[in-house]
PDB file of C-alpha atoms in Angstrom:
ATOM      1  CA  VAL K  52       0.003   0.136  -0.056  1.00  0.00           C
ATOM      2  CA  VAL K  53       1.396   3.518  -0.891  1.00  0.00           C
ATOM      3  CA  ARG K  54       0.147   6.469   0.977  1.00  0.00           C
ATOM      4  CA  THR K  55       0.801   9.643  -0.600  1.00  0.00           C
ATOM      5  CA  ASN K  56      -0.966  12.140   2.038  1.00  0.00           C
ATOM      6  CA  THR K  57       0.414  11.199   5.572  1.00  0.00           C
ATOM      7  CA  PRO K  58       1.186  13.783   8.179  1.00  0.00           C
ATOM      8  CA  GLN K  59       4.700  12.816   8.029  1.00  0.00           C
ATOM      9  CA  LEU K  60       4.874  13.207   4.273  1.00  0.00           C
ATOM     10  CA  GLN K  61       3.197  16.538   4.237  1.00  0.00           C
ATOM     11  CA  ASN K  62       5.629  17.481   6.957  1.00  0.00           C
ATOM     12  CA  LEU K  63       8.609  16.472   4.886  1.00  0.00           C
ATOM     13  CA  ARG K  64       7.091  18.449   1.910  1.00  0.00           C
ATOM     14  CA  ARG K  65       6.645  21.469   3.958  1.00  0.00           C
ATOM     15  CA  THR K  66      10.248  21.327   5.068  1.00  0.00           C
ATOM     16  CA  TYR K  67      11.502  21.142   1.664  1.00  0.00           C
ATOM     17  CA  LEU K  68       9.170  23.881   0.467  1.00  0.00           C
ATOM     18  CA  GLN K  69      10.234  26.364   2.963  1.00  0.00           C
ATOM     19  CA  LEU K  70      13.971  25.551   2.195  1.00  0.00           C
ATOM     20  CA  LEU K  71      13.259  26.258  -1.575  1.00  0.00           C
ATOM     21  CA  LEU K  72      11.664  29.581  -0.692  1.00  0.00           C
ATOM     22  CA  THR K  73      14.549  30.721   1.256  1.00  0.00           C
ATOM     23  CA  GLU K  74      15.776  31.931  -2.348  1.00  0.00           C
ATOM     24  CA  HIS K  75      12.470  32.832  -3.905  1.00  0.00           C
ATOM     25  CA  PRO K  76      10.332  35.686  -2.826  1.00  0.00           C
ATOM     26  CA  HIS K  77       7.629  34.221  -0.402  1.00  0.00           C
ATOM     27  CA  ALA K  78       5.587  37.288   0.560  1.00  0.00           C
ATOM     28  CA  CYS K  79       3.114  36.018  -1.608  1.00  0.00           C
ATOM     29  CA  VAL K  80       2.783  32.672   0.130  1.00  0.00           C
ATOM     30  CA  ASP K  81       2.324  33.876   3.752  1.00  0.00           C
ATOM     31  CA  CYS K  82       0.720  37.151   3.149  1.00  0.00           C
ATOM     32  CA  GLU K  83      -2.931  37.336   4.696  1.00  0.00           C
ATOM     33  CA  ARG K  84      -4.125  39.922   1.891  1.00  0.00           C
ATOM     34  CA  ARG K  85      -2.950  37.723  -1.218  1.00  0.00           C
ATOM     35  CA  GLN K  86      -6.475  36.551  -1.844  1.00  0.00           C
ATOM     36  CA  ARG K  87      -7.557  40.383  -2.379  1.00  0.00           C
ATOM     37  CA  CYS K  88      -4.467  41.497  -4.184  1.00  0.00           C
ATOM     38  CA  ARG K  89      -3.804  41.206  -7.898  1.00  0.00           C
ATOM     39  CA  PRO K  90      -1.062  42.328 -10.474  1.00  0.00           C
ATOM     40  CA  ASN K  91      -0.907  46.099 -10.488  1.00  0.00           C
ATOM     41  CA  ASP K  92      -2.578  46.473  -7.219  1.00  0.00           C
ATOM     42  CA  ILE K  93      -0.607  48.768  -4.537  1.00  0.00           C
ATOM     43  CA  CYS K  94       0.912  46.665  -2.014  1.00  0.00           C
ATOM     44  CA  LEU K  95      -0.043  47.948   1.615  1.00  0.00           C
ATOM     45  CA  ARG K  96       2.525  45.567   3.214  1.00  0.00           C
ATOM     46  CA  ASN K  97       5.725  47.052   4.773  1.00  0.00           C
ATOM     47  CA  VAL K  98       8.219  44.936   2.721  1.00  0.00           C
ATOM     48  CA  ALA K  99      10.863  45.742   0.111  1.00  0.00           C
ATOM     49  CA  VAL K 100       9.908  46.395  -3.544  1.00  0.00           C
ATOM     50  CA  THR K 101      11.597  42.999  -4.567  1.00  0.00           C
ATOM     51  CA  GLU K 102       9.449  41.173  -2.030  1.00  0.00           C
ATOM     52  CA  ARG K 103       6.182  42.298  -3.109  1.00  0.00           C
ATOM     53  CA  CYS K 104       3.811  39.637  -4.638  1.00  0.00           C
ATOM     54  CA  VAL K 105       2.006  42.448  -6.752  1.00  0.00           C
ATOM     55  CA  THR K 106       5.252  42.859  -8.734  1.00  0.00           C
ATOM     56  CA  CYS K 107       5.114  39.526 -10.144  1.00  0.00           C
ATOM     57  CA  ALA K 108       3.051  38.822 -13.259  1.00  0.00           C
ATOM     58  CA  LYS K 109       2.161  35.479 -12.130  1.00  0.00           C
ATOM     59  CA  ASN K 110       0.640  36.327  -8.943  1.00  0.00           C
ATOM     60  CA  GLY K 111      -2.477  34.482  -8.366  1.00  0.00           C
ATOM     61  CA  ARG K 112      -1.544  32.208 -11.159  1.00  0.00           C
ATOM     62  CA  CYS K 113       1.679  30.766  -9.787  1.00  0.00           C
ATOM     63  CA  GLU K 114       2.175  27.162  -9.345  1.00  0.00           C
ATOM     64  CA  LEU K 115       4.388  27.661  -6.111  1.00  0.00           C
ATOM     65  CA  GLN K 116       1.428  29.515  -4.542  1.00  0.00           C
ATOM     66  CA  ARG K 117      -0.969  26.749  -5.071  1.00  0.00           C
ATOM     67  CA  VAL K 118       1.433  24.109  -3.951  1.00  0.00           C
ATOM     68  CA  ALA K 119       2.066  26.203  -0.842  1.00  0.00           C
ATOM     69  CA  ASP K 120      -1.518  26.204   0.026  1.00  0.00           C
ATOM     70  CA  TYR K 121      -1.839  22.574  -0.882  1.00  0.00           C
ATOM     71  CA  ILE K 122       0.878  21.784   1.852  1.00  0.00           C
ATOM     72  CA  GLY K 123      -0.329  24.380   4.194  1.00  0.00           C
ATOM     73  CA  ILE K 124       3.186  26.289   4.385  1.00  0.00           C
ATOM     74  CA  GLY K 125       1.605  28.933   6.811  1.00  0.00           C
ATOM     75  CA  GLU K 126       4.170  31.331   7.991  1.00  0.00           C
ATOM     76  CA  MET K 127       7.626  31.036   7.044  1.00  0.00           C
ATOM     77  CA  LYS K 128      10.085  30.081   9.722  1.00  0.00           C
ATOM     78  CA  LEU K 129      13.199  30.573   7.457  1.00  0.00           C
ATOM     79  CA  PRO K 130      14.329  34.355   6.047  1.00  0.00           C
ATOM     80  CA  TYR K 131      14.408  35.000   2.387  1.00  0.00           C
ATOM     81  CA  GLN K 132      17.698  35.813   1.063  1.00  0.00           C
ATOM     82  CA  TYR K 133      17.335  37.923  -2.043  1.00  0.00           C
ATOM     83  CA  ARG K 134      20.020  37.006  -4.845  1.00  0.00           C
ATOM     84  CA  ASP K 135      20.225  40.172  -6.595  1.00  0.00           C
ATOM     85  CA  LEU K 136      20.711  38.659  -9.852  1.00  0.00           C
ATOM     86  CA  PRO K 137      20.390  41.009 -12.832  1.00  0.00           C
ATOM     87  CA  VAL K 138      17.102  40.328 -14.817  1.00  0.00           C
ATOM     88  CA  ASP K 139      17.914  39.447 -18.441  1.00  0.00           C
ATOM     89  CA  ASN K 140      15.509  41.221 -20.870  1.00  0.00           C
ATOM     90  CA  ARG K 141      17.775  41.364 -23.791  1.00  0.00           C
ATOM     91  CA  SER K 142      15.368  39.217 -25.860  1.00  0.00           C
ATOM     92  CA  PRO K 143      12.713  40.877 -27.994  1.00  0.00           C
ATOM     93  CA  LEU K 144      10.060  38.561 -26.706  1.00  0.00           C
ATOM     94  CA  ILE K 145      11.132  36.877 -23.359  1.00  0.00           C
ATOM     95  CA  GLU K 146      12.341  38.241 -19.875  1.00  0.00           C
ATOM     96  CA  ARG K 147      14.364  35.972 -17.397  1.00  0.00           C
ATOM     97  CA  ASP K 148      14.472  36.759 -13.781  1.00  0.00           C
ATOM     98  CA  ASN K 149      16.593  34.214 -11.977  1.00  0.00           C
ATOM     99  CA  ASN K 150      15.617  35.858  -8.568  1.00  0.00           C
ATOM    100  CA  LEU K 151      12.265  34.198  -9.065  1.00  0.00           C
ATOM    101  CA  CYS K 152      13.615  30.926 -10.502  1.00  0.00           C
ATOM    102  CA  ILE K 153      13.565  27.953  -8.207  1.00  0.00           C
ATOM    103  CA  VAL K 154      15.813  25.936 -10.616  1.00  0.00           C
ATOM    104  CA  CYS K 155      13.411  23.116 -11.215  1.00  0.00           C
ATOM    105  CA  GLY K 156      14.715  22.502 -14.672  1.00  0.00           C
ATOM    106  CA  ARG K 157      11.222  22.274 -16.433  1.00  0.00           C
ATOM    107  CA  CYS K 158      12.261  24.764 -19.051  1.00  0.00           C
ATOM    108  CA  VAL K 159      15.632  23.218 -19.727  1.00  0.00           C
ATOM    109  CA  GLN K 160      13.786  19.643 -20.078  1.00  0.00           C
ATOM    110  CA  MET K 161      11.300  21.321 -22.333  1.00  0.00           C
ATOM    111  CA  CYS K 162      13.767  23.018 -24.546  1.00  0.00           C
ATOM    112  CA  GLU K 163      16.139  20.135 -24.868  1.00  0.00           C
ATOM    113  CA  THR K 164      14.138  16.979 -24.541  1.00  0.00           C
ATOM    114  CA  VAL K 165      10.686  18.041 -25.989  1.00  0.00           C
ATOM    115  CA  ARG K 166      11.601  20.974 -28.419  1.00  0.00           C
ATOM    116  CA  GLY K 167      14.934  19.438 -29.275  1.00  0.00           C
ATOM    117  CA  ILE K 168      16.723  22.973 -29.430  1.00  0.00           C
ATOM    118  CA  GLY K 169      18.828  23.135 -26.162  1.00  0.00           C
ATOM    119  CA  ALA K 170      18.910  26.885 -26.171  1.00  0.00           C
ATOM    120  CA  ILE K 171      18.728  27.174 -22.206  1.00  0.00           C
ATOM    121  CA  SER K 172      20.512  25.054 -19.948  1.00  0.00           C
ATOM    122  CA  PHE K 173      21.806  24.899 -16.272  1.00  0.00           C
ATOM    123  CA  ILE K 174      24.605  27.361 -15.548  1.00  0.00           C
ATOM    124  CA  GLY K 175      26.882  26.451 -12.926  1.00  0.00           C
ATOM    125  CA  ARG K 176      27.207  24.209  -9.989  1.00  0.00           C
ATOM    126  CA  GLY K 177      25.655  23.858  -6.573  1.00  0.00           C
ATOM    127  CA  PHE K 178      24.387  26.736  -4.700  1.00  0.00           C
ATOM    128  CA  GLY K 179      24.903  29.230  -7.673  1.00  0.00           C
ATOM    129  CA  THR K 180      23.262  27.326 -10.374  1.00  0.00           C
ATOM    130  CA  VAL K 181      20.878  29.330 -12.550  1.00  0.00           C
ATOM    131  CA  ILE K 182      19.072  28.990 -15.921  1.00  0.00           C
ATOM    132  CA  GLY K 183      20.728  30.540 -18.631  1.00  0.00           C
ATOM    133  CA  THR K 184      22.154  29.905 -22.332  1.00  0.00           C
ATOM    134  CA  ALA K 185      25.751  28.980 -23.384  1.00  0.00           C
ATOM    135  CA  SER K 186      28.353  31.600 -22.855  1.00  0.00           C
ATOM    136  CA  GLY K 187      25.669  34.128 -21.381  1.00  0.00           C
ATOM    137  CA  LEU K 188      24.578  34.780 -24.894  1.00  0.00           C
ATOM    138  CA  PRO K 189      21.173  36.519 -25.663  1.00  0.00           C
ATOM    139  CA  LEU K 190      18.252  34.172 -26.551  1.00  0.00           C
ATOM    140  CA  GLN K 191      18.262  35.106 -30.144  1.00  0.00           C
ATOM    141  CA  ASP K 192      21.844  34.307 -30.341  1.00  0.00           C
ATOM    142  CA  SER K 193      21.553  30.841 -28.706  1.00  0.00           C
ATOM    143  CA  GLY K 194      19.173  29.123 -31.087  1.00  0.00           C
ATOM    144  CA  CYS K 195      15.959  29.990 -29.265  1.00  0.00           C
ATOM    145  CA  ARG K 196      12.826  29.938 -31.601  1.00  0.00           C
ATOM    146  CA  PHE K 197      10.938  31.822 -29.219  1.00  0.00           C
ATOM    147  CA  CYS K 198       8.078  28.776 -29.182  1.00  0.00           C
ATOM    148  CA  GLY K 199       7.140  29.989 -25.533  1.00  0.00           C
ATOM    149  CA  ALA K 200       7.272  26.328 -24.402  1.00  0.00           C
ATOM    150  CA  CYS K 201       9.639  27.361 -21.442  1.00  0.00           C
ATOM    151  CA  ILE K 202       7.268  30.148 -20.459  1.00  0.00           C
ATOM    152  CA  GLU K 203       4.239  27.657 -20.413  1.00  0.00           C
ATOM    153  CA  VAL K 204       6.021  25.097 -18.075  1.00  0.00           C
ATOM    154  CA  CYS K 205       7.818  27.683 -15.662  1.00  0.00           C
ATOM    155  CA  PRO K 206       5.848  27.536 -12.255  1.00  0.00           C
ATOM    156  CA  THR K 207       6.884  30.892 -11.111  1.00  0.00           C
ATOM    157  CA  GLY K 208       7.402  34.055 -12.938  1.00  0.00           C
ATOM    158  CA  ALA K 209      11.084  33.501 -13.789  1.00  0.00           C
ATOM    159  CA  LEU K 210      10.384  33.275 -17.565  1.00  0.00           C
ATOM    160  CA  MET K 211       7.760  35.608 -18.905  1.00  0.00           C
ATOM    161  CA  ASP K 212       6.489  36.919 -22.148  1.00  0.00           C
ATOM    162  CA  LYS K 213       7.205  40.553 -22.325  1.00  0.00           C
ATOM    163  CA  ALA K 214       3.910  41.470 -23.412  1.00  0.00           C
ATOM    164  CA  ALA K 215       2.119  39.278 -20.643  1.00  0.00           C
ATOM    165  CA  ARG K 216       4.469  40.863 -17.876  1.00  0.00           C
ATOM    166  CA  GLU K 217       3.644  44.241 -19.235  1.00  0.00           C
ATOM    167  CA  HIS K 218      -0.347  43.457 -19.432  1.00  0.00           C
ATOM    168  CA  PRO K 219      -0.862  40.906 -16.872  1.00  0.00           C
ATOM    169  CA  ASP K 220      -4.657  40.727 -17.458  1.00  0.00           C
ATOM    170  CA  TRP K 221      -3.921  39.276 -21.185  1.00  0.00           C
ATOM    171  CA  SER K 222      -2.826  35.863 -19.994  1.00  0.00           C
TER     172      SER K 222
END
């Protein structure tokens, strides 16, 4: 018999997610106002601009928020450490913010395995691993065909269509 929803397993999931969220802005996970806020709303919380959930174009449609609700993350016990990585907006269509990336690898797998392109991959090792292109090239110079598959599988807002980021109500 396989049990997938035991208290011990939920506790393990909660611990792992809290560790993951130490490198991802998690104000959107434990904010009591989250259900009322939407993109482009004014945040009434006293947090840094980089931590505000309303600055994320995927706020309210984020898979990480849904998982945190399912697991019952509640109040975060571990502090958030902003990575202060530059946002790559050199592409004409796609913006990549590695500060929001949880390095799940879905975009890399989609690009390499499913689409057969390999325009993006894991860069670096260990704690400093990020998603990027070979030699730091812009997407248009790495073989990217701008199919948007990487954006579709991104569970956070790390990869976003520039038009959707500017107009969140479009998506």
